[in-house]
XYZ file of C-alpha atoms in Angstrom:
255
model
C -20.330 7.623 11.470
C -20.670 6.364 7.916
C -22.520 9.369 6.487
C -21.418 11.211 3.377
C -19.573 13.916 5.319
C -17.476 11.361 7.176
C -16.472 9.572 3.964
C -15.772 12.890 2.284
C -13.444 13.888 5.130
C -11.435 10.689 4.689
C -10.998 11.398 0.990
C -10.207 15.092 1.478
C -7.426 14.178 3.889
C -6.014 11.830 1.259
C -5.910 14.524 -1.424
C -4.485 17.072 0.987
C -1.554 14.827 1.840
C -0.769 13.170 -1.494
C -0.194 14.305 -5.074
C -2.777 12.071 -6.733
C -5.349 13.590 -9.083
C -9.013 13.248 -7.994
C -10.881 10.299 -9.495
C -14.284 8.690 -9.045
C -14.250 6.610 -5.867
C -17.206 4.446 -4.851
C -16.946 3.810 -1.098
C -18.903 0.964 0.491
C -18.995 0.123 4.204
C -20.200 -3.455 4.682
C -20.875 -6.103 7.343
C -19.402 -8.997 5.349
C -16.402 -8.049 3.259
C -16.241 -11.252 1.225
C -19.880 -11.113 0.081
C -19.624 -7.467 -0.982
C -16.319 -7.962 -2.779
C -17.643 -10.955 -4.717
C -20.735 -8.939 -5.646
C -18.707 -6.056 -7.061
C -15.477 -7.659 -8.239
C -14.966 -7.445 -12.032
C -14.445 -10.404 -14.337
C -10.748 -11.284 -14.571
C -8.342 -14.084 -13.764
C -8.114 -12.592 -10.272
C -11.791 -13.116 -9.587
C -11.380 -16.865 -9.204
C -8.731 -16.307 -6.531
C -11.160 -14.078 -4.641
C -13.943 -16.662 -4.845
C -11.684 -19.374 -3.443
C -10.335 -17.389 -0.498
C -13.271 -16.357 1.683
C -11.294 -16.694 4.924
C -8.462 -14.577 3.504
C -10.766 -11.839 2.232
C -12.787 -11.726 5.456
C -9.546 -11.169 7.340
C -8.852 -7.941 5.429
C -9.909 -4.535 6.701
C -10.766 -3.461 3.177
C -10.158 -3.958 -0.535
C -9.928 -1.777 -3.629
C -10.601 -2.783 -7.238
C -11.953 -1.260 -10.463
C -15.506 -1.241 -11.771
C -16.120 -3.286 -14.924
C -16.178 -0.067 -16.947
C -13.461 2.258 -15.700
C -15.674 5.264 -16.449
C -17.663 4.144 -13.408
C -14.581 4.542 -11.241
C -12.994 2.385 -8.556
C -14.490 0.559 -5.584
C -13.175 0.978 -2.060
C -14.887 -1.551 0.218
C -14.297 -1.257 3.968
C -15.351 -3.836 6.566
C -17.366 -2.521 9.513
C -15.172 -4.597 11.807
C -12.351 -2.078 11.348
C -14.386 0.496 13.299
C -14.262 -1.769 16.330
C -10.493 -1.217 16.432
C -8.519 1.911 17.314
C -9.618 5.027 15.414
C -6.213 5.329 13.777
C -6.536 1.806 12.372
C -9.653 2.630 10.398
C -8.205 6.009 9.421
C -5.078 4.339 8.081
C -7.214 1.719 6.322
C -9.033 4.383 4.326
C -5.761 6.040 3.289
C -4.302 2.633 2.380
C -7.249 1.616 0.199
C -7.584 5.042 -1.426
C -3.960 4.680 -2.501
C -4.655 1.352 -4.211
C -7.655 2.804 -6.048
C -5.649 5.759 -7.337
C -2.717 3.549 -8.327
C -5.144 1.445 -10.353
C -6.191 4.603 -12.164
C -2.582 5.614 -12.809
C -1.875 2.175 -14.249
C -5.059 2.214 -16.346
C -4.109 5.536 -17.916
C -0.538 4.337 -18.451
C -1.676 1.349 -20.532
C -4.770 3.059 -22.013
C -7.191 0.603 -20.394
C -10.886 1.438 -20.425
C -12.168 -1.784 -18.837
C -11.305 -3.672 -15.674
C -10.487 -6.772 -17.695
C -7.854 -5.000 -19.787
C -6.394 -3.368 -16.686
C -6.261 -6.513 -14.556
C -5.010 -8.731 -17.369
C -2.078 -6.400 -18.036
C 1.167 -8.362 -18.174
C 2.718 -6.539 -15.231
C -0.429 -5.961 -13.172
C 0.818 -8.087 -10.274
C 4.149 -6.261 -10.189
C 2.331 -2.934 -10.102
C -0.273 -3.781 -7.485
C 1.516 -6.330 -5.278
C 4.799 -4.427 -5.158
C 4.623 -0.758 -6.120
C 1.079 -0.027 -4.932
C 1.455 -2.106 -1.767
C 4.535 -0.044 -0.945
C 2.612 3.164 -1.668
C -0.443 2.110 0.319
C 1.468 1.008 3.398
C 3.525 4.198 3.310
C 0.489 6.478 2.973
C -1.515 4.666 5.635
C 1.361 4.495 8.098
C 2.429 8.110 7.506
C -1.076 9.469 8.002
C -1.429 7.608 11.292
C 1.964 8.749 12.577
C 1.217 12.364 11.706
C -2.074 12.263 13.600
C -1.014 10.191 16.620
C 2.370 11.666 17.472
C 3.385 15.190 18.408
C 7.075 15.033 19.249
C 8.808 17.941 20.949
C 11.758 17.811 18.583
C 13.438 15.669 15.932
C 15.708 13.927 18.417
C 12.722 12.770 20.482
C 11.122 11.392 17.345
C 14.295 9.571 16.291
C 14.615 8.038 19.751
C 11.032 6.784 19.521
C 11.639 5.347 16.072
C 14.655 3.309 17.094
C 13.277 2.274 20.479
C 9.703 1.437 19.441
C 9.179 1.247 15.699
C 12.381 -0.333 14.390
C 12.022 -3.386 16.695
C 8.491 -3.868 15.340
C 9.674 -3.824 11.728
C 12.541 -6.136 12.652
C 9.988 -8.665 13.906
C 8.413 -8.688 10.418
C 11.701 -9.447 8.680
C 12.095 -13.157 7.914
C 14.335 -15.210 5.684
C 11.349 -16.136 3.500
C 8.934 -13.344 2.615
C 6.391 -12.870 -0.148
C 6.672 -9.785 -2.329
C 3.513 -8.518 -0.640
C 5.230 -8.781 2.762
C 8.401 -7.159 1.444
C 6.512 -4.238 -0.108
C 4.590 -3.596 3.122
C 7.775 -3.681 5.182
C 9.464 -1.292 2.767
C 6.502 1.089 2.900
C 6.812 1.390 6.672
C 10.586 1.663 6.383
C 10.297 4.535 3.884
C 8.239 6.614 6.318
C 10.873 6.191 9.005
C 13.674 6.875 6.534
C 12.121 10.262 5.800
C 12.324 11.045 9.514
C 15.893 9.804 10.076
C 17.877 10.738 6.958
C 17.657 7.108 5.797
C 19.199 5.653 8.941
C 16.424 3.058 9.252
C 16.950 1.426 5.853
C 20.708 1.394 6.457
C 20.094 -0.506 9.693
C 17.919 -3.075 7.942
C 20.285 -3.485 5.016
C 23.025 -4.352 7.482
C 20.726 -7.035 8.899
C 19.654 -8.224 5.449
C 23.241 -8.941 4.414
C 23.282 -11.799 6.921
C 19.662 -12.851 6.410
C 19.593 -13.351 2.643
C 21.794 -14.862 -0.026
C 23.635 -12.406 -2.281
C 21.062 -12.487 -5.079
C 18.111 -11.906 -2.780
C 19.958 -9.155 -0.913
C 20.642 -7.404 -4.215
C 16.950 -7.691 -5.110
C 15.888 -6.342 -1.714
C 18.322 -3.427 -1.898
C 17.605 -2.390 -5.498
C 13.867 -2.742 -5.067
C 13.862 -0.399 -2.099
C 16.048 2.149 -3.892
C 13.671 2.293 -6.851
C 10.524 2.478 -4.711
C 11.986 5.107 -2.389
C 13.263 7.240 -5.271
C 9.837 7.532 -6.892
C 7.595 7.424 -3.816
C 6.457 11.053 -3.988
C 5.545 10.924 -7.670
C 1.821 10.677 -8.336
C 2.602 8.524 -11.379
C 5.376 6.485 -9.788
C 3.924 3.237 -11.143
C 4.696 4.508 -14.630
C 8.112 5.814 -13.605
C 9.431 2.671 -11.933
C 7.370 -0.154 -13.452
C 10.008 -1.606 -15.759
C 12.765 -1.124 -13.179
C 10.763 -3.231 -10.745
C 10.039 -5.839 -13.424
C 13.735 -6.082 -14.320
C 14.832 -6.329 -10.691
C 12.339 -9.087 -9.902
C 13.141 -11.046 -13.040
C 16.657 -11.525 -11.742
C 15.811 -11.970 -8.045
C 14.777 -14.945 -5.970
C 11.864 -13.405 -4.068
C 8.459 -14.753 -5.128
């Protein structure tokens, strides 16, 4: 299952369904995610967080991060445990992690970084990767799975499924206190469904959010989604919406 042809097929699907430019991707399938990540993870302030969170890392299906020298490309490390789950889970995991790797490359080129340290120490690295790229990755992973799993007879059947099955699931994720990581993932799923329903899904959730959040947080939630949704099909959307996201978060109360 893990031969070169299999891994190549995962990457070819990614390029077929996104607008990212091809880059060097180093894919590793491992038994113990934490050990492999620690072995490969570049020197940066983020490395210490990785070292201290074995239980968190081992709970992930995969991780993406740059090589020390960006000429060597970007690492995509996938845990073997994901293959014990449904096939669409591991398929979505590959698309999710490929997105992060390519977003890292977009950001590196945007700030002219040639090393992992310069890239990961960039002032707005967390905004880019924990917000914009998490939105992108969740959207790409979720969209690829939906396209492969479902074959609806018509648009009305699909919309009925969305509001009967998928909207309640997203609603269960929505809480009064959410990290930016959680918010970005929720918005990524929401964006996929918005594309299928002429933005009816986000309108539904904004109506709920009015009562769930204070005015400042609601404004942050609303503006953040608008910016991410507007640029979601741009291969260099990190560059296009970076400062908008930074400005929105600097005035919001989400953490």
